[in-house]
Tab-separated table of C-alpha atoms and ligand atoms in Angstrom:
chain	number	residue	atom	x	y	z
A	1	MET	CA	-18.726	22.085	-2.496
A	2	ILE	CA	-15.488	22.592	-0.577
A	3	GLU	CA	-15.504	21.848	3.141
A	4	SER	CA	-15.212	25.005	5.206
A	5	ARG	CA	-12.014	24.190	7.038
A	6	SER	CA	-8.431	25.302	6.495
A	7	PHE	CA	-5.888	22.849	5.134
A	8	VAL	CA	-2.285	22.317	3.912
A	9	PHE	CA	-1.550	20.591	0.645
A	10	PRO	CA	1.806	18.937	1.083
A	11	GLY	CA	2.431	18.759	-2.695
A	12	ILE	CA	3.263	15.692	-4.738
A	13	ARG	CA	6.942	15.202	-4.437
A	14	SER	CA	8.089	12.323	-6.685
A	15	ARG	CA	8.648	12.313	-10.387
A	16	VAL	CA	6.266	9.842	-12.026
A	17	VAL	CA	6.659	8.175	-15.360
A	18	PHE	CA	3.422	6.275	-16.291
A	19	GLY	CA	2.489	4.099	-19.187
A	20	SER	CA	3.060	0.896	-21.037
A	21	GLY	CA	6.674	0.018	-21.945
A	22	THR	CA	7.928	2.706	-19.605
A	23	LEU	CA	10.552	0.305	-18.143
A	24	ALA	CA	12.566	1.108	-21.297
A	25	GLN	CA	13.137	4.538	-19.644
A	26	VAL	CA	14.967	3.227	-16.619
A	27	ALA	CA	18.507	4.049	-17.926
A	28	SER	CA	17.587	7.552	-18.923
A	29	GLU	CA	15.854	8.131	-15.521
A	30	MET	CA	19.031	6.986	-13.809
A	31	GLU	CA	21.039	9.348	-15.932
A	32	ARG	CA	18.635	12.197	-15.133
A	33	LEU	CA	19.475	11.596	-11.426
A	34	GLY	CA	23.256	11.618	-12.351
A	35	ARG	CA	23.590	7.962	-11.274
A	36	ARG	CA	25.649	5.267	-13.002
A	37	ASN	CA	25.673	2.225	-10.713
A	38	ALA	CA	22.470	0.690	-9.379
A	39	LEU	CA	21.609	-2.018	-6.829
A	40	VAL	CA	18.410	-3.601	-8.176
A	41	LEU	CA	16.125	-4.964	-5.324
A	42	THR	CA	13.634	-7.777	-5.824
A	43	THR	CA	12.065	-10.624	-3.903
A	44	PRO	CA	13.404	-14.138	-4.712
A	45	GLN	CA	10.188	-14.632	-6.784
A	46	GLN	CA	11.053	-11.671	-9.092
A	47	HIS	CA	14.849	-12.355	-9.314
A	48	ALA	CA	14.764	-13.190	-12.993
A	49	GLN	CA	12.891	-9.958	-13.741
A	50	GLY	CA	15.634	-8.109	-11.805
A	51	GLU	CA	18.400	-9.702	-13.900
A	52	ALA	CA	16.509	-8.753	-17.131
A	53	LEU	CA	16.384	-5.211	-15.812
A	54	THR	CA	20.176	-5.081	-15.306
A	55	ALA	CA	20.659	-6.131	-18.942
A	56	ARG	CA	18.447	-3.177	-19.965
A	57	ILE	CA	20.553	-0.715	-17.955
A	58	GLY	CA	23.851	-1.934	-19.559
A	59	GLY	CA	25.796	0.601	-21.715
A	60	ALA	CA	27.604	3.311	-19.680
A	61	ALA	CA	25.794	2.478	-16.517
A	62	LYS	CA	26.128	-0.745	-14.278
A	63	ALA	CA	23.648	-2.665	-12.157
A	64	THR	CA	23.637	-5.780	-9.852
A	65	VAL	CA	20.761	-7.555	-8.279
A	66	PHE	CA	19.958	-8.190	-4.604
A	67	PRO	CA	17.074	-10.636	-4.702
A	68	GLY	CA	16.357	-10.894	-0.967
A	69	ALA	CA	13.531	-8.520	-0.299
A	70	THR	CA	10.762	-9.873	1.903
A	71	MET	CA	7.514	-8.689	3.595
A	72	HIS	CA	7.677	-6.208	6.560
A	73	THR	CA	11.258	-5.132	5.844
A	74	PRO	CA	13.309	-7.169	8.462
A	75	VAL	CA	16.343	-5.250	9.645
A	76	ASP	CA	18.619	-8.259	9.213
A	77	VAL	CA	17.826	-8.403	5.476
A	78	THR	CA	18.419	-4.621	5.238
A	79	ARG	CA	21.910	-5.051	6.851
A	80	ARG	CA	22.861	-7.581	4.193
A	81	ALA	CA	21.436	-5.442	1.423
A	82	VAL	CA	23.399	-2.337	2.699
A	83	ASP	CA	26.575	-4.453	2.594
A	84	ALA	CA	25.701	-5.465	-1.009
A	85	PHE	CA	25.124	-1.749	-1.820
A	86	ASN	CA	28.528	-0.765	-0.395
A	87	ASP	CA	30.378	-3.727	-1.911
A	88	SER	CA	29.044	-3.063	-5.384
A	89	GLY	CA	29.877	0.669	-5.279
A	90	ALA	CA	26.295	1.532	-6.102
A	91	ASP	CA	25.169	5.094	-6.166
A	92	CYS	CA	21.409	4.405	-6.340
A	93	VAL	CA	18.795	1.744	-5.732
A	94	ILE	CA	16.150	0.437	-8.095
A	95	ALA	CA	13.282	-1.291	-6.319
A	96	LEU	CA	11.367	-3.608	-8.692
A	97	GLY	CA	8.280	-5.264	-7.279
A	98	GLY	CA	5.630	-4.707	-4.591
A	99	GLY	CA	5.861	-3.049	-1.251
A	100	SER	CA	8.471	-5.578	-0.069
A	101	SER	CA	11.097	-4.603	-2.667
A	102	ILE	CA	10.189	-0.880	-2.341
A	103	GLY	CA	10.415	-1.076	1.444
A	104	LEU	CA	13.903	-2.452	1.205
A	105	GLY	CA	14.898	0.369	-1.173
A	106	LYS	CA	13.641	2.943	1.359
A	107	ALA	CA	15.542	1.201	4.178
A	108	ILE	CA	18.785	1.400	2.277
A	109	ALA	CA	18.090	4.985	1.220
A	110	VAL	CA	17.439	6.213	4.760
A	111	ARG	CA	20.747	4.655	5.880
A	112	THR	CA	22.985	5.638	2.933
A	113	GLY	CA	21.345	8.673	1.384
A	114	ALA	CA	21.005	6.729	-1.936
A	115	ASP	CA	18.663	7.967	-4.608
A	116	GLN	CA	15.700	5.601	-5.311
A	117	ILE	CA	13.884	4.638	-8.510
A	118	ALA	CA	10.824	2.593	-7.603
A	119	ILE	CA	9.085	0.370	-10.210
A	120	PRO	CA	5.906	-0.935	-8.583
A	121	THR	CA	4.349	-4.145	-9.756
A	122	THR	CA	1.478	-4.381	-7.235
A	123	TYR	CA	-1.068	-1.788	-6.055
A	124	ALA	CA	0.242	-1.355	-2.447
A	125	GLY	CA	1.285	2.217	-3.025
A	126	SER	CA	4.472	2.388	-0.909
A	127	GLU	CA	6.374	4.088	-3.818
A	128	MET	CA	4.453	7.307	-3.206
A	129	THR	CA	5.048	7.592	0.591
A	130	ASP	CA	7.767	8.760	2.985
A	131	ILE	CA	6.728	5.931	5.314
A	132	LEU	CA	8.928	2.999	6.214
A	133	GLY	CA	7.849	0.067	8.539
A	134	GLU	CA	10.664	-2.192	9.623
A	135	THR	CA	10.581	-5.276	11.791
A	136	GLU	CA	13.146	-6.422	14.322
A	137	ASN	CA	12.788	-8.881	17.271
A	138	GLY	CA	9.041	-9.437	16.412
A	139	GLU	CA	8.198	-5.769	16.592
A	140	LYS	CA	7.263	-3.438	13.580
A	141	ILE	CA	8.392	0.165	13.920
A	142	THR	CA	7.125	2.739	11.486
A	143	ARG	CA	8.784	6.167	10.774
A	144	ARG	CA	8.263	9.027	8.303
A	145	ASP	CA	11.197	10.951	6.849
A	146	PRO	CA	11.591	12.897	3.577
A	147	ALA	CA	14.656	10.831	2.795
A	148	ILE	CA	12.423	7.725	2.590
A	149	LEU	CA	10.437	9.085	-0.400
A	150	PRO	CA	11.652	7.620	-3.820
A	151	GLU	CA	12.992	10.311	-6.131
A	152	THR	CA	11.507	8.681	-9.254
A	153	VAL	CA	8.657	6.225	-9.802
A	154	ILE	CA	8.204	4.282	-13.053
A	155	TYR	CA	4.790	2.740	-13.442
A	156	ASP	CA	4.772	0.239	-16.300
A	157	VAL	CA	1.406	-1.341	-16.858
A	158	ASP	CA	3.083	-4.281	-18.625
A	159	LEU	CA	4.698	-5.371	-15.364
A	160	SER	CA	1.345	-5.597	-13.588
A	161	MET	CA	-0.098	-8.020	-16.182
A	162	THR	CA	1.347	-11.060	-14.308
A	163	LEU	CA	-0.140	-10.178	-10.951
A	164	PRO	CA	-2.324	-13.190	-10.063
A	165	LYS	CA	-6.070	-12.684	-9.707
A	166	GLY	CA	-6.194	-13.174	-5.965
A	167	MET	CA	-3.356	-10.730	-5.369
A	168	THR	CA	-4.855	-8.314	-7.837
A	169	ILE	CA	-8.055	-8.061	-5.882
A	170	SER	CA	-6.400	-8.015	-2.394
A	171	SER	CA	-3.819	-5.468	-3.517
A	172	GLY	CA	-6.587	-3.387	-5.129
A	173	MET	CA	-8.491	-3.430	-1.804
A	174	ASN	CA	-5.307	-2.478	0.013
A	175	SER	CA	-5.066	0.491	-2.334
A	176	ILE	CA	-8.709	1.511	-1.865
A	177	ALA	CA	-8.009	1.447	1.957
A	178	HIS	CA	-5.465	4.269	1.565
A	179	ALA	CA	-8.003	6.386	-0.347
A	180	ALA	CA	-10.800	5.602	2.054
A	181	GLU	CA	-8.824	6.764	5.087
A	182	ALA	CA	-7.546	9.855	3.218
A	183	LEU	CA	-11.162	10.971	2.753
A	184	TYR	CA	-11.667	11.313	6.510
A	185	ALA	CA	-8.029	12.018	7.560
A	186	SER	CA	-7.567	14.797	10.207
A	187	ASP	CA	-5.143	16.482	7.744
A	188	ARG	CA	-7.251	15.836	4.630
A	189	ASN	CA	-7.321	18.473	1.808
A	190	PRO	CA	-9.565	18.894	-1.183
A	191	ILE	CA	-6.834	17.941	-3.780
A	192	LEU	CA	-6.031	14.602	-2.121
A	193	SER	CA	-9.719	13.972	-1.478
A	194	MET	CA	-10.345	14.432	-5.149
A	195	MET	CA	-7.508	11.990	-5.926
A	196	ALA	CA	-8.880	9.523	-3.427
A	197	ALA	CA	-12.344	9.541	-4.976
A	198	GLU	CA	-10.850	9.192	-8.458
A	199	ALA	CA	-8.712	6.255	-7.267
A	200	ILE	CA	-11.742	4.384	-5.863
A	201	LYS	CA	-13.587	5.023	-9.141
A	202	SER	CA	-10.617	3.695	-11.107
A	203	PHE	CA	-10.561	0.512	-9.135
A	204	ALA	CA	-14.352	0.093	-9.330
A	205	ALA	CA	-13.932	0.014	-13.158
A	206	ALA	CA	-10.649	-1.815	-13.296
A	207	LEU	CA	-11.136	-4.876	-10.988
A	208	PRO	CA	-14.244	-6.234	-12.811
A	209	ALA	CA	-12.498	-5.850	-16.120
A	210	ILE	CA	-9.332	-7.641	-14.847
A	211	VAL	CA	-11.325	-10.474	-13.260
A	212	ALA	CA	-13.125	-10.946	-16.601
A	213	ASN	CA	-9.860	-10.929	-18.460
A	214	PRO	CA	-6.504	-10.650	-16.547
A	215	ALA	CA	-4.822	-9.527	-19.789
A	216	ASP	CA	-7.140	-6.577	-20.153
A	217	GLN	CA	-4.639	-3.742	-20.781
A	218	GLN	CA	-7.115	-0.999	-20.217
A	219	GLY	CA	-8.246	-2.520	-16.945
A	220	ARG	CA	-4.623	-3.060	-15.802
A	221	ALA	CA	-3.837	0.577	-16.667
A	222	ALA	CA	-6.800	1.887	-14.726
A	223	ALA	CA	-5.823	-0.213	-11.631
A	224	LEU	CA	-2.218	0.995	-11.743
A	225	TYR	CA	-3.455	4.617	-12.105
A	226	GLY	CA	-5.695	4.016	-9.111
A	227	ALA	CA	-2.674	2.686	-7.194
A	228	TRP	CA	-0.678	5.771	-7.939
A	229	LEU	CA	-3.482	8.122	-6.791
A	230	SER	CA	-4.174	6.137	-3.637
A	231	GLY	CA	-0.431	5.871	-2.859
A	232	ALA	CA	-0.191	9.686	-3.117
A	233	THR	CA	-3.105	10.060	-0.669
A	234	LEU	CA	-1.436	7.707	1.728
A	235	GLY	CA	1.785	9.710	1.426
A	236	GLY	CA	-0.001	13.052	1.930
A	237	THR	CA	-2.209	12.346	4.913
A	238	SER	CA	-2.294	10.557	8.307
A	239	MET	CA	-4.090	7.277	8.497
A	240	ALA	CA	-6.534	6.156	11.279
A	241	LEU	CA	-8.280	3.080	12.622
A	242	HIS	CA	-8.051	0.878	9.520
A	243	HIS	CA	-4.257	1.175	9.023
A	244	LYS	CA	-3.697	0.905	12.830
A	245	LEU	CA	-5.647	-2.399	12.959
A	246	CYS	CA	-3.859	-3.781	9.882
A	247	HIS	CA	-0.474	-2.803	11.353
A	248	THR	CA	-1.408	-4.512	14.608
A	249	LEU	CA	-2.432	-7.743	12.922
A	250	GLY	CA	0.593	-7.735	10.495
A	251	GLY	CA	3.075	-6.789	13.137
A	252	SER	CA	1.889	-9.001	16.005
A	253	PHE	CA	0.307	-11.977	14.182
A	254	ASP	CA	2.287	-11.892	10.859
A	255	THR	CA	-0.888	-11.851	8.750
A	256	PRO	CA	-0.409	-11.288	5.001
A	257	HIS	CA	-0.465	-7.537	4.152
A	258	ALA	CA	-2.860	-7.088	1.233
A	259	GLU	CA	-5.309	-9.764	2.506
A	260	THR	CA	-5.525	-8.162	5.933
A	261	HIS	CA	-6.416	-4.838	4.387
A	262	ALA	CA	-8.951	-6.487	2.124
A	263	ILE	CA	-10.716	-8.273	5.010
A	264	LEU	CA	-10.843	-5.377	7.464
A	265	LEU	CA	-11.696	-2.544	5.081
A	266	PRO	CA	-15.582	-3.047	4.929
A	267	HIS	CA	-15.633	-3.180	8.735
A	268	THR	CA	-13.466	-0.173	9.550
A	269	VAL	CA	-15.137	1.953	6.867
A	270	GLY	CA	-18.558	0.758	8.030
A	271	PHE	CA	-17.578	1.703	11.620
A	272	ASN	CA	-16.407	5.169	10.673
A	273	ALA	CA	-19.300	5.753	8.265
A	274	GLU	CA	-21.570	6.036	11.329
A	275	ALA	CA	-19.661	9.253	12.143
A	276	VAL	CA	-18.554	10.588	8.760
A	277	GLY	CA	-20.850	8.917	6.179
A	278	ASP	CA	-20.848	12.163	4.091
A	279	LEU	CA	-17.026	12.087	3.698
A	280	LEU	CA	-17.221	8.452	2.619
A	281	GLN	CA	-19.893	8.992	0.045
A	282	PRO	CA	-17.423	8.571	-2.861
A	283	ILE	CA	-17.108	4.865	-1.941
A	284	SER	CA	-20.867	4.363	-2.290
A	285	ASP	CA	-20.966	6.452	-5.472
A	286	ALA	CA	-18.141	4.319	-7.064
A	287	LEU	CA	-19.241	0.884	-5.899
A	288	GLY	CA	-22.868	1.147	-6.535
A	289	GLY	CA	-25.252	2.653	-4.002
A	290	ALA	CA	-25.216	0.775	-0.696
A	291	THR	CA	-23.670	2.385	2.413
A	292	PRO	CA	-19.810	2.491	2.255
A	293	GLY	CA	-19.138	-0.579	4.474
A	294	LYS	CA	-21.805	-2.727	2.817
A	295	ALA	CA	-20.718	-1.574	-0.646
A	296	LEU	CA	-17.155	-2.601	0.058
A	297	HIS	CA	-18.251	-5.989	1.458
A	298	ARG	CA	-20.404	-6.764	-1.480
A	299	PHE	CA	-17.608	-5.748	-3.878
A	300	ALA	CA	-15.265	-8.113	-2.006
A	301	VAL	CA	-17.724	-11.015	-2.083
A	302	ARG	CA	-18.481	-10.436	-5.778
A	303	PHE	CA	-14.793	-10.657	-6.716
A	304	ASP	CA	-13.944	-13.487	-4.299
A	305	ALA	CA	-11.622	-11.278	-2.177
A	306	PRO	CA	-10.780	-12.821	1.283
A	307	THR	CA	-13.498	-11.772	3.762
A	308	LYS	CA	-12.693	-13.636	7.008
A	309	LEU	CA	-9.919	-13.179	9.499
A	310	GLN	CA	-10.322	-16.889	10.405
A	311	ASP	CA	-9.136	-17.806	6.945
A	312	ILE	CA	-5.765	-16.111	7.427
A	313	GLY	CA	-4.773	-17.972	10.577
A	314	LEU	CA	-6.255	-15.926	13.408
A	315	SER	CA	-8.099	-17.475	16.356
A	316	GLU	CA	-10.767	-15.800	18.448
A	317	ALA	CA	-8.272	-15.551	21.308
A	318	ASP	CA	-5.955	-13.577	18.952
A	319	LEU	CA	-8.813	-11.061	18.487
A	320	ASP	CA	-8.829	-10.247	22.243
A	321	GLN	CA	-5.116	-9.654	22.180
A	322	ALA	CA	-5.345	-7.552	18.957
A	323	ALA	CA	-8.124	-5.383	20.328
A	324	ALA	CA	-6.050	-4.762	23.508
A	325	ILE	CA	-2.909	-3.744	21.404
A	326	ALA	CA	-4.954	-1.584	19.019
A	327	VAL	CA	-6.243	0.685	21.858
A	328	LYS	CA	-2.887	0.915	23.734
A	329	SER	CA	-1.678	4.185	22.249
A	330	PRO	CA	-4.041	6.971	21.224
A	331	TYR	CA	-4.390	8.282	17.687
A	332	PHE	CA	-6.913	10.168	15.616
A	333	ASN	CA	-10.018	8.489	14.317
A	334	PRO	CA	-13.209	10.272	13.167
A	335	ARG	CA	-15.334	8.066	15.484
A	336	PRO	CA	-14.250	7.508	19.052
A	337	PHE	CA	-13.838	3.898	20.083
A	338	ASP	CA	-12.925	1.676	23.017
A	339	GLN	CA	-11.579	-1.851	23.282
A	340	ALA	CA	-15.048	-3.409	23.271
A	341	ALA	CA	-15.988	-1.671	20.036
A	342	ILE	CA	-12.779	-2.900	18.348
A	343	ARG	CA	-13.279	-6.401	19.644
A	344	ALA	CA	-16.791	-6.434	18.157
A	345	LEU	CA	-15.480	-5.062	14.770
A	346	LEU	CA	-12.862	-7.774	14.751
A	347	GLN	CA	-15.428	-10.495	15.489
A	348	ASP	CA	-17.464	-9.352	12.464
A	349	ALA	CA	-14.343	-9.430	10.329
A	350	TRP	CA	-13.317	-12.840	11.702
A	351	MET	CA	-16.696	-14.283	10.642
A	352	GLY	CA	-16.947	-12.319	7.405
A	353	ARG	CA	-20.313	-10.761	8.263
A	354	GLU	CA	-21.739	-7.878	6.229
A	355	PRO	CA	-21.241	-4.670	8.185
A	356	PRO	CA	-24.363	-2.880	9.343
A	357	VAL	CA	-23.410	0.452	7.627
B	1	LIG	P1	4.873	-7.934	-1.877
B	1	LIG	O1	5.774	-6.834	-2.343
B	1	LIG	O2	5.417	-8.758	-0.646
B	1	LIG	O3	4.598	-8.960	-3.055
B	1	LIG	C1	3.870	-10.154	-2.810
B	1	LIG	C2	4.410	-11.258	-3.770
B	1	LIG	O4	3.981	-10.955	-5.099
B	1	LIG	C3	5.948	-11.316	-3.773
B	1	LIG	O5	6.322	-12.615	-3.909
B	1	LIG	C4	6.217	-10.542	-5.141
B	1	LIG	O6	7.450	-10.929	-5.708
B	1	LIG	C5	5.071	-10.965	-6.051
B	1	LIG	N1	4.729	-10.053	-7.087
B	1	LIG	C6	4.790	-8.690	-7.016
B	1	LIG	N2	4.365	-8.132	-8.177
B	1	LIG	C7	4.064	-9.175	-8.966
B	1	LIG	C8	3.632	-9.301	-10.365
B	1	LIG	N3	3.337	-8.192	-11.072
B	1	LIG	N4	3.433	-10.497	-10.871
B	1	LIG	C9	3.684	-11.615	-10.146
B	1	LIG	N5	4.105	-11.591	-8.880
B	1	LIG	C10	4.294	-10.383	-8.307
B	1	LIG	O7	3.404	-7.461	-1.452
B	1	LIG	P2	2.797	-6.004	-1.384
B	1	LIG	O8	1.412	-6.179	-0.870
B	1	LIG	O9	2.989	-5.173	-2.627
B	1	LIG	O10	3.633	-5.249	-0.263
B	1	LIG	C11	3.496	-5.516	1.057
B	1	LIG	C12	4.641	-4.866	1.888
B	1	LIG	O11	4.674	-3.454	1.541
B	1	LIG	C13	4.379	-4.948	3.366
B	1	LIG	O12	5.639	-5.167	3.996
B	1	LIG	C14	3.879	-3.618	3.718
B	1	LIG	O13	4.099	-3.264	5.063
B	1	LIG	C15	4.565	-2.668	2.717
B	1	LIG	N6	3.837	-1.466	2.453
B	1	LIG	C16	4.381	-0.281	2.872
B	1	LIG	C17	3.768	0.900	2.538
B	1	LIG	C18	4.459	2.212	2.947
B	1	LIG	O14	3.991	3.312	2.546
B	1	LIG	N7	5.526	2.179	3.730
B	1	LIG	C19	2.650	0.972	1.819
B	1	LIG	C20	2.060	-0.242	1.389
B	1	LIG	C21	2.693	-1.508	1.680
């Protein structure tokens, strides 16, 4: 039954091309935007894939590769990429890769007005949001702006087949985190809640299939579909405690993005389930019965996802500092908290304990 509260549905604002072999449509999607000269953005690890993409674009259009994208969108990398954009005479960017490549595309777009085509190869979901987090002088600053949202997103299941098993699980948990927080967001709405529940269900089916066989096309398609839905819920709502804590750990302690989400998720969801267990029921339904935090923890353990903050380089003293930073500025969370509560949550996550709820 629908919740009795008013809501705003912000719409789904990007064009999405989804399937297997859809990369073949990149030139026609560029043409559709009226663009003829692309700067292709990749990480150094996906440089060769970027070069192969420029060969596909060929014909009447042109493309060059900037292979310098990196985690957390450092502003000095963006400056060099904007120079490359201007020097090449590009009229659009094509970001090929995970959140790092897509973040760089957004950073260029917001400075130049360039159209963006995003081609995601992880499940991080950045392609569906108007959110950009950038780092400079050790500080991560996040902003929202309609100009940040990519015009076109091409999901090609074939490109996700090479995502290593560890990254597949962590990135999948990162994606489930967007859906989980959308379920209790202050600006939630029934359409995005439906998409969030469907995303979690998709991952619950996909991840076991991919672990059993990383080349399982059906499993990979279900995971990428989940990533699209979750990304849309992240783009359409405001996140709370979980994303705030991940942002604190990533921004101040440089912890790896997807792994940080995977480790914290059972604990933040477990904490909030004490207040809004009814809204989080889709997690228990999808993952098999237990309370939401416990269900996520058991899912993570079953698939060998990282479960301990101590394994990603944090000390117990870091937890004190992280708890202090996390309560510095106020924001919405469905369950009120103080520094002591966050410190206790972080201790559980540091040790990898099963959450109580
Ligand atoms: P990533 O983009 O840094 O990718 C991790 C590594 O995996 C990179 O070396 C990449 O080249 C490689 N890789 C990507 N796809 C692959 C594939 N299919 N096969 C083999 N290797 C592959 O990691 P991520 O977790 O996707 O993104 C993290 C970044 O995205 C962070 O900076 C985070 O802040 C940002 N992010 C932003 C938003 C947003 O809405 N603004 C949302 C989610 C994440």
